[in-house]
Short mmCIF file of C-alpha atoms and ligand atoms in Angstrom, two decimals:
data_model
loop_
_atom_site.label_atom_id
_atom_site.label_comp_id
_atom_site.label_asym_id
_atom_site.label_seq_id
_atom_site.Cartn_x
_atom_site.Cartn_y
_atom_site.Cartn_z
CA MET H 1 16.99 115.43 124.31
CA ILE H 2 20.74 115.58 124.90
CA ILE H 3 22.89 117.31 122.29
CA PHE H 4 26.69 117.32 122.17
CA GLU H 5 28.15 119.97 119.87
CA GLU H 6 31.86 119.53 119.19
CA VAL H 7 32.55 118.88 122.85
CA SER H 8 36.21 118.61 123.86
CA LYS H 9 38.01 118.10 127.16
CA THR H 10 41.66 118.81 127.80
CA PHE H 11 42.76 118.07 131.38
CA ASP H 12 44.99 120.43 133.36
CA ASN H 13 48.05 118.33 132.51
CA GLY H 14 47.43 119.05 128.82
CA PHE H 15 46.01 115.64 127.95
CA GLN H 16 43.09 115.79 125.54
CA ALA H 17 40.68 113.03 126.56
CA VAL H 18 37.70 114.04 124.40
CA ASN H 19 38.01 115.60 120.97
CA LYS H 20 35.12 117.37 119.21
CA VAL H 21 32.45 114.83 120.07
CA SER H 22 28.99 115.49 118.60
CA PHE H 23 25.81 113.43 118.95
CA GLN H 24 22.12 113.67 119.79
CA VAL H 25 20.06 111.38 121.98
CA SER H 26 16.28 111.68 121.78
CA PRO H 27 13.84 110.85 124.56
CA GLY H 28 13.22 107.11 124.68
CA GLU H 29 16.59 106.41 123.09
CA THR H 30 19.71 104.75 124.45
CA LEU H 31 23.07 105.92 123.15
CA VAL H 32 25.99 103.67 123.96
CA LEU H 33 29.51 105.09 124.16
CA LEU H 34 31.69 102.15 123.18
CA GLY H 35 35.45 101.80 123.01
CA THR H 36 38.58 100.38 124.58
CA SER H 37 39.97 101.48 127.92
CA GLY H 38 41.10 105.10 128.04
CA CYS H 39 39.30 106.24 124.86
CA GLY H 40 37.34 108.92 126.75
CA LYS H 41 33.94 107.31 127.44
CA THR H 42 33.71 108.15 131.13
CA THR H 43 35.05 111.67 130.56
CA ALA H 44 32.41 112.28 127.86
CA MET H 45 29.65 110.96 130.12
CA LYS H 46 30.71 112.89 133.23
CA MET H 47 30.46 116.12 131.30
CA ILE H 48 26.68 115.59 131.04
CA ASN H 49 26.09 115.97 134.78
CA ARG H 50 29.02 118.36 135.13
CA LEU H 51 31.24 116.12 137.20
CA ILE H 52 33.75 117.24 134.55
CA GLU H 53 33.38 120.50 132.65
CA PRO H 54 34.02 120.72 128.92
CA THR H 55 36.95 122.80 127.68
CA SER H 56 35.12 123.71 124.48
CA GLY H 57 31.92 122.96 122.61
CA GLN H 58 28.56 122.76 124.28
CA ILE H 59 26.13 120.29 125.78
CA LEU H 60 22.41 121.05 125.62
CA ILE H 61 19.64 119.36 127.57
CA ASN H 62 16.23 120.11 126.11
CA GLY H 63 17.75 123.09 124.35
CA LYS H 64 19.38 124.58 127.46
CA ASN H 65 23.14 124.74 127.88
CA ILE H 66 24.17 122.60 130.88
CA MET H 67 26.34 125.48 132.11
CA ASP H 68 23.12 127.44 132.70
CA PHE H 69 21.70 124.81 135.10
CA ASP H 70 22.42 124.78 138.81
CA PRO H 71 24.81 121.78 139.07
CA ILE H 72 23.02 120.34 142.13
CA ASP H 73 19.60 120.50 140.45
CA LEU H 74 21.13 119.09 137.30
CA ARG H 75 22.55 116.07 139.16
CA ARG H 76 19.29 115.39 140.99
CA SER H 77 17.41 115.28 137.70
CA ILE H 78 19.85 112.78 136.21
CA GLY H 79 20.10 109.15 137.37
CA TYR H 80 23.69 107.98 137.56
CA ALA H 81 24.87 104.40 137.99
CA VAL H 82 28.52 103.41 138.02
CA GLN H 83 30.33 100.16 138.53
CA HIS H 84 32.69 101.14 141.30
CA ILE H 85 31.41 104.08 143.36
CA GLY H 86 28.67 101.79 144.47
CA LEU H 87 26.28 101.95 147.35
CA PHE H 88 26.73 103.62 150.71
CA ASN H 89 27.81 100.81 153.01
CA HIS H 90 26.47 102.36 156.20
CA MET H 91 22.96 102.66 154.71
CA THR H 92 20.46 99.87 154.18
CA VAL H 93 19.19 98.94 150.74
CA SER H 94 16.06 101.04 151.33
CA GLU H 95 18.04 104.04 152.48
CA ASN H 96 20.30 103.80 149.46
CA ILE H 97 17.39 103.67 147.02
CA ALA H 98 15.56 106.47 148.83
CA LEU H 99 18.47 108.89 148.63
CA VAL H 100 17.33 111.13 145.80
CA PRO H 101 13.56 110.85 146.40
CA LYS H 102 14.27 112.06 149.97
CA MET H 103 16.26 115.02 148.69
CA LEU H 104 13.34 115.80 146.40
CA LYS H 105 11.08 115.65 149.49
CA TRP H 106 8.79 112.86 148.33
CA ASP H 107 6.43 111.74 151.09
CA GLN H 108 7.39 108.59 152.98
CA GLY H 109 4.48 106.51 151.64
CA LYS H 110 5.39 107.23 148.04
CA ILE H 111 9.05 106.42 148.73
CA GLU H 112 8.15 103.11 150.39
CA SER H 113 5.96 101.97 147.53
CA ARG H 114 8.56 103.08 145.00
CA ILE H 115 11.23 100.97 146.74
CA ASP H 116 9.00 97.89 146.68
CA GLU H 117 8.05 98.47 143.06
CA LEU H 118 11.65 98.81 141.88
CA LEU H 119 12.98 95.85 143.88
CA THR H 120 10.23 93.67 142.46
CA LEU H 121 11.03 94.83 138.94
CA VAL H 122 14.60 93.55 139.25
CA SER H 123 13.42 90.27 140.78
CA LEU H 124 14.45 90.96 144.36
CA ASP H 125 12.10 90.29 147.25
CA PRO H 126 11.56 93.59 149.10
CA ILE H 127 10.90 91.89 152.43
CA GLU H 128 14.09 89.89 152.15
CA VAL H 129 16.54 92.62 151.09
CA LYS H 130 15.13 95.99 152.16
CA ASP H 131 16.77 96.21 155.57
CA ARG H 132 20.06 94.57 154.64
CA TYR H 133 23.31 96.45 154.26
CA PRO H 134 25.19 96.28 150.95
CA SER H 135 27.79 93.98 152.54
CA GLU H 136 25.00 91.45 153.12
CA LEU H 137 24.24 91.15 149.39
CA SER H 138 25.94 89.33 146.52
CA GLY H 139 27.83 91.40 143.94
CA GLY H 140 25.05 90.94 141.41
CA GLN H 141 22.38 91.99 143.90
CA ARG H 142 24.41 95.06 144.81
CA GLN H 143 24.68 96.03 141.18
CA ARG H 144 20.92 95.73 140.74
CA ILE H 145 20.42 98.04 143.69
CA GLY H 146 22.87 100.50 142.10
CA VAL H 147 20.86 100.49 138.90
CA ILE H 148 17.47 100.94 140.54
CA ARG H 149 18.85 103.64 142.80
CA ALA H 150 19.64 105.56 139.61
CA LEU H 151 16.02 105.09 138.52
CA ALA H 152 14.43 105.77 141.90
CA ALA H 153 13.28 109.34 141.41
CA ASP H 154 12.14 108.50 137.88
CA PRO H 155 14.66 110.86 136.24
CA PRO H 156 14.18 111.68 132.56
CA ILE H 157 17.91 111.16 131.93
CA ILE H 158 19.94 108.16 133.05
CA LEU H 159 23.71 107.83 132.80
CA MET H 160 25.23 104.39 133.25
CA ASP H 161 28.96 103.76 133.31
CA GLU H 162 29.70 100.03 132.94
CA PRO H 163 26.88 99.38 135.40
CA PHE H 164 26.88 95.61 134.86
CA GLY H 165 30.65 95.21 134.65
CA ALA H 166 31.12 93.14 137.80
CA LEU H 167 28.45 90.57 136.94
CA ASP H 168 29.00 87.04 135.69
CA PRO H 169 27.75 86.54 132.11
CA LEU H 170 24.45 84.90 133.09
CA THR H 171 23.42 87.45 135.72
CA ARG H 172 24.63 90.19 133.43
CA GLU H 173 22.37 89.05 130.63
CA ALA H 174 19.44 88.82 133.04
CA VAL H 175 20.03 92.34 134.34
CA GLN H 176 20.47 93.71 130.79
CA ASN H 177 17.12 92.22 129.84
CA GLU H 178 15.53 93.54 133.01
CA PHE H 179 16.83 97.02 132.29
CA ASN H 180 15.57 96.97 128.73
CA GLU H 181 12.16 95.82 129.90
CA LEU H 182 12.15 98.32 132.70
CA LYS H 183 12.99 101.10 130.28
CA SER H 184 10.06 100.29 128.05
CA SER H 185 7.85 99.35 130.98
CA THR H 186 4.63 101.29 131.35
CA GLU H 187 4.33 100.08 134.93
CA LEU H 188 6.54 102.89 136.13
CA ASP H 189 4.48 105.88 137.09
CA SER H 190 5.83 108.52 134.78
CA ASN H 191 5.03 108.85 131.12
CA ILE H 192 8.37 110.47 130.53
CA GLU H 193 10.45 108.55 128.07
CA LYS H 194 13.94 107.97 129.36
CA THR H 195 17.01 109.30 127.62
CA VAL H 196 19.86 106.94 128.41
CA VAL H 197 23.61 107.27 127.86
CA PHE H 198 25.36 103.99 128.56
CA VAL H 199 29.12 103.37 128.66
CA THR H 200 30.66 99.99 127.93
CA HIS H 201 33.74 98.47 126.31
CA ASP H 202 31.79 95.33 125.42
CA MET H 203 30.50 95.21 121.85
CA PHE H 204 27.85 92.60 122.71
CA GLU H 205 26.51 94.67 125.57
CA ALA H 206 26.49 97.73 123.30
CA VAL H 207 24.47 95.92 120.64
CA LYS H 208 22.05 94.68 123.24
CA MET H 209 21.40 98.01 124.91
CA ALA H 210 21.77 100.58 122.13
CA ASP H 211 19.53 102.38 119.72
CA GLN H 212 22.69 104.18 118.61
CA ILE H 213 26.31 103.24 119.22
CA ALA H 214 29.07 105.84 119.21
CA LEU H 215 32.32 103.96 118.79
CA MET H 216 35.19 106.01 120.22
CA ASP H 217 38.95 105.89 119.80
CA GLN H 218 41.45 108.27 121.41
CA GLY H 219 38.81 110.81 122.36
CA SER H 220 37.01 110.95 119.01
CA ILE H 221 33.93 109.22 117.65
CA VAL H 222 35.01 106.89 114.86
CA GLN H 223 31.49 105.89 113.81
CA ILE H 224 28.01 106.55 115.10
CA GLY H 225 24.97 104.61 113.99
CA THR H 226 22.57 101.81 114.83
CA PRO H 227 24.13 98.53 115.94
CA ARG H 228 23.16 97.15 112.55
CA ASP H 229 24.94 100.02 110.74
CA LEU H 230 28.17 99.33 112.57
CA VAL H 231 28.03 95.59 111.96
CA GLU H 232 26.93 95.73 108.32
CA ASN H 233 28.60 98.95 107.18
CA PRO H 234 31.73 99.56 109.24
CA ALA H 235 33.04 103.01 108.34
CA ASN H 236 36.71 102.06 108.32
CA GLU H 237 39.29 99.50 109.29
CA PHE H 238 39.17 100.46 112.97
CA VAL H 239 35.48 99.60 113.20
CA GLU H 240 36.02 96.42 111.20
CA GLN H 241 38.78 95.39 113.59
CA PHE H 242 36.53 96.07 116.53
CA ILE H 243 33.88 93.66 115.34
CA SER H 244 36.09 91.15 113.54
CA GLY H 245 35.99 87.73 115.07
CA HIS H 246 32.41 88.21 116.26
CA LYS H 247 30.81 89.14 112.96
CA PHE H 248 28.60 86.05 112.74
CA GLN H 249 27.06 86.43 116.17
CA LEU H 250 26.79 90.21 115.86
CA SER H 251 24.97 89.87 112.52
CA LEU H 252 22.40 87.56 114.08
CA MET H 253 22.07 89.96 117.02
CA THR H 254 21.40 92.98 114.80
CA LYS H 255 19.34 91.65 111.86
CA PRO H 256 15.65 92.23 112.57
CA ILE H 257 13.24 89.43 111.65
CA LYS H 258 10.81 91.91 110.11
CA ASP H 259 12.64 91.62 106.77
CA TYR H 260 11.92 87.88 106.63
CA VAL H 261 8.29 87.61 107.75
CA GLU H 262 6.07 85.74 105.30
CA PRO H 263 2.76 87.65 105.05
CA SER H 264 -0.39 85.56 105.47
CA ASP H 265 -4.16 85.98 105.55
CA ILE H 266 -4.60 82.96 107.77
CA THR H 267 -4.74 84.35 111.30
CA PRO H 268 -3.42 82.04 114.00
CA GLU H 269 -5.75 80.02 116.19
CA GLN H 270 -6.55 81.76 119.49
CA PRO H 271 -5.23 81.94 122.10
CA VAL H 272 -1.72 82.44 120.76
CA LYS H 273 0.70 81.22 123.40
CA VAL H 274 4.05 81.69 121.69
CA LYS H 275 4.63 84.47 119.22
CA LEU H 276 7.32 86.64 117.71
CA SER H 277 7.50 90.42 117.46
CA THR H 278 8.72 92.45 114.49
CA LYS H 279 11.15 93.98 116.99
CA HIS H 280 12.90 90.65 117.52
CA THR H 281 16.31 90.03 116.03
CA ILE H 282 17.28 86.73 114.44
CA ILE H 283 19.05 85.58 117.60
CA GLU H 284 16.05 86.46 119.79
CA ALA H 285 13.72 84.58 117.44
CA LEU H 286 15.97 81.52 117.61
CA ASP H 287 15.76 81.80 121.39
CA VAL H 288 11.96 81.85 121.28
CA TYR H 289 11.96 78.78 119.01
CA LYS H 290 14.28 76.98 121.42
CA ASN H 291 11.48 76.85 123.99
CA THR H 292 8.76 75.53 121.72
CA ASN H 293 8.23 72.51 119.50
CA LYS H 294 6.42 74.55 116.82
CA SER H 295 7.84 74.75 113.32
CA LYS H 296 6.07 77.99 112.49
CA LEU H 297 5.35 80.98 114.73
CA PRO H 298 3.15 84.03 114.10
CA VAL H 299 4.74 87.47 114.07
CA TYR H 300 3.06 90.55 115.53
CA LYS H 301 3.74 94.24 115.23
CA GLY H 302 2.32 95.39 118.54
CA LYS H 303 -1.11 93.74 118.48
CA LYS H 304 -1.29 93.46 114.70
CA PHE H 305 -0.74 90.05 113.10
CA MET H 306 1.84 90.36 110.30
CA GLY H 307 2.41 86.80 109.07
CA TYR H 308 4.60 83.85 109.94
CA LEU H 309 8.28 83.15 110.31
CA PRO H 310 8.84 79.39 109.97
CA ILE H 311 11.91 77.97 111.69
CA LYS H 312 13.15 76.86 108.26
CA SER H 313 13.27 80.47 107.03
CA LEU H 314 15.19 81.39 110.14
CA TYR H 315 17.76 78.68 109.43
CA ASN H 316 18.05 79.99 105.87
CA VAL H 317 18.88 83.45 107.19
CA VAL H 318 21.59 81.94 109.38
CA ILE H 319 23.02 80.06 106.39
CA GLY H 320 22.81 83.28 104.35
CA VAL H 321 24.89 85.14 106.95
CA LEU H 322 27.48 82.37 106.94
CA GLU H 323 27.69 82.45 103.14
CA GLU H 324 28.03 86.25 103.11
CA MET H 325 30.92 86.00 105.55
CA GLY H 326 32.56 83.32 103.42
CA GLU H 327 32.39 85.59 100.37
CA GLY H 328 33.92 88.46 102.33
CA GLU H 329 37.10 86.49 102.93
N1 ATP K 1 41.79 114.03 135.70
C1 ATP K 1 42.52 113.60 134.65
N2 ATP K 1 43.68 114.21 134.32
C2 ATP K 1 44.39 113.77 133.26
N3 ATP K 1 44.03 112.75 132.45
C3 ATP K 1 42.89 112.12 132.74
C4 ATP K 1 42.06 112.50 133.84
N4 ATP K 1 40.99 111.69 133.87
C5 ATP K 1 41.14 110.85 132.85
N5 ATP K 1 42.27 111.10 132.15
C6 ATP K 1 42.74 110.40 130.96
O1 ATP K 1 41.80 110.59 129.93
C7 ATP K 1 41.69 109.41 129.14
C8 ATP K 1 40.23 109.00 129.07
O2 ATP K 1 39.80 108.56 130.34
P1 ATP K 1 38.35 107.96 130.56
O3 ATP K 1 38.22 107.67 132.00
O4 ATP K 1 37.38 108.86 129.93
O5 ATP K 1 38.47 106.61 129.73
P2 ATP K 1 37.40 105.45 129.52
O6 ATP K 1 37.15 105.35 128.07
O7 ATP K 1 36.26 105.64 130.41
O8 ATP K 1 38.26 104.16 129.95
P3 ATP K 1 37.84 102.84 130.82
O9 ATP K 1 37.15 101.93 129.86
O10 ATP K 1 39.17 102.30 131.24
O11 ATP K 1 36.99 103.28 131.95
C9 ATP K 1 42.59 108.38 129.77
O12 ATP K 1 43.80 108.34 129.06
C10 ATP K 1 42.83 108.91 131.18
O13 ATP K 1 44.08 108.53 131.66
MG1 MG K 2 35.52 104.60 132.10
#
């Protein structure tokens, strides 16, 4: 659990970059710091691993003030992926990924299998890329290595500062999905749920990655809430402005299908090849329908059958959103 209590940062030149920021991120949760360039996202994030120290307020990790940790230990226990300070160019892919596990004195066998496991998880062939240098990879491949390097030692806390920024939209979407799957993946050896703080200026990326979004402006949090909260109940004009122009798509990205499932006693014929989950949003459900010729799909909550969501109902939701937007104007 990460807690920010009225955390502020004023730099030596007198500029206040972060102003009384408070939030909590629970294990298993991703908090996204969102906002335009210069609003204080990176500064807020770097205070967590003490690359920058707060001027006032406090930051607690599992109840302990970060100032009471040894900074080196603190940094080793936190995975950190950034867009620009990328990989070490004189080290191979393997050596880059192994950096923190080596410092933590993992045995070589465990490190080797970890490298293979992580590369496979992000759809890279270990044999093909392991011994290459970063300069021998594409930008997208390099960014994947940066992300898995942050995960290598299985840290309970992961900080990501625009980690997918340099990717083209298609690769970016693929890596976002991979990360979300990886985060909830039980394949990874630890049972520790990850606490993630993720920085982006991209509203769509924020919605995709976040359990909570903290929208910042000039060092302060303007609104904090679920992606759906921000889209459906913007706290003020600033938030409204931020999402205006994308409201339709953002609504479809944040409305969960669970509100529209039609309960049924008729369980689907086994085996069920294509199904929906109560966790799906409207846009994800439309995506699932795109790849099937079915007009009605079953919806599951975990393993439990909940009912059906016919494609027609889905279209009605889309029309409903359009009508709502029309009324708002
Ligand atoms: N060392 C410093 N001394 C003085 N001002 C700084 C320092 N570092 C950052 N700033 C200023 O603090 C503000 C916030 O910077 P920060 O890097 O946190 O922004 P950001 O939200 O991450 O922006 P971007 O999206 O462009 O990365 C900016 O106005 C920046 O110029
Ligand atoms: Mg930044």
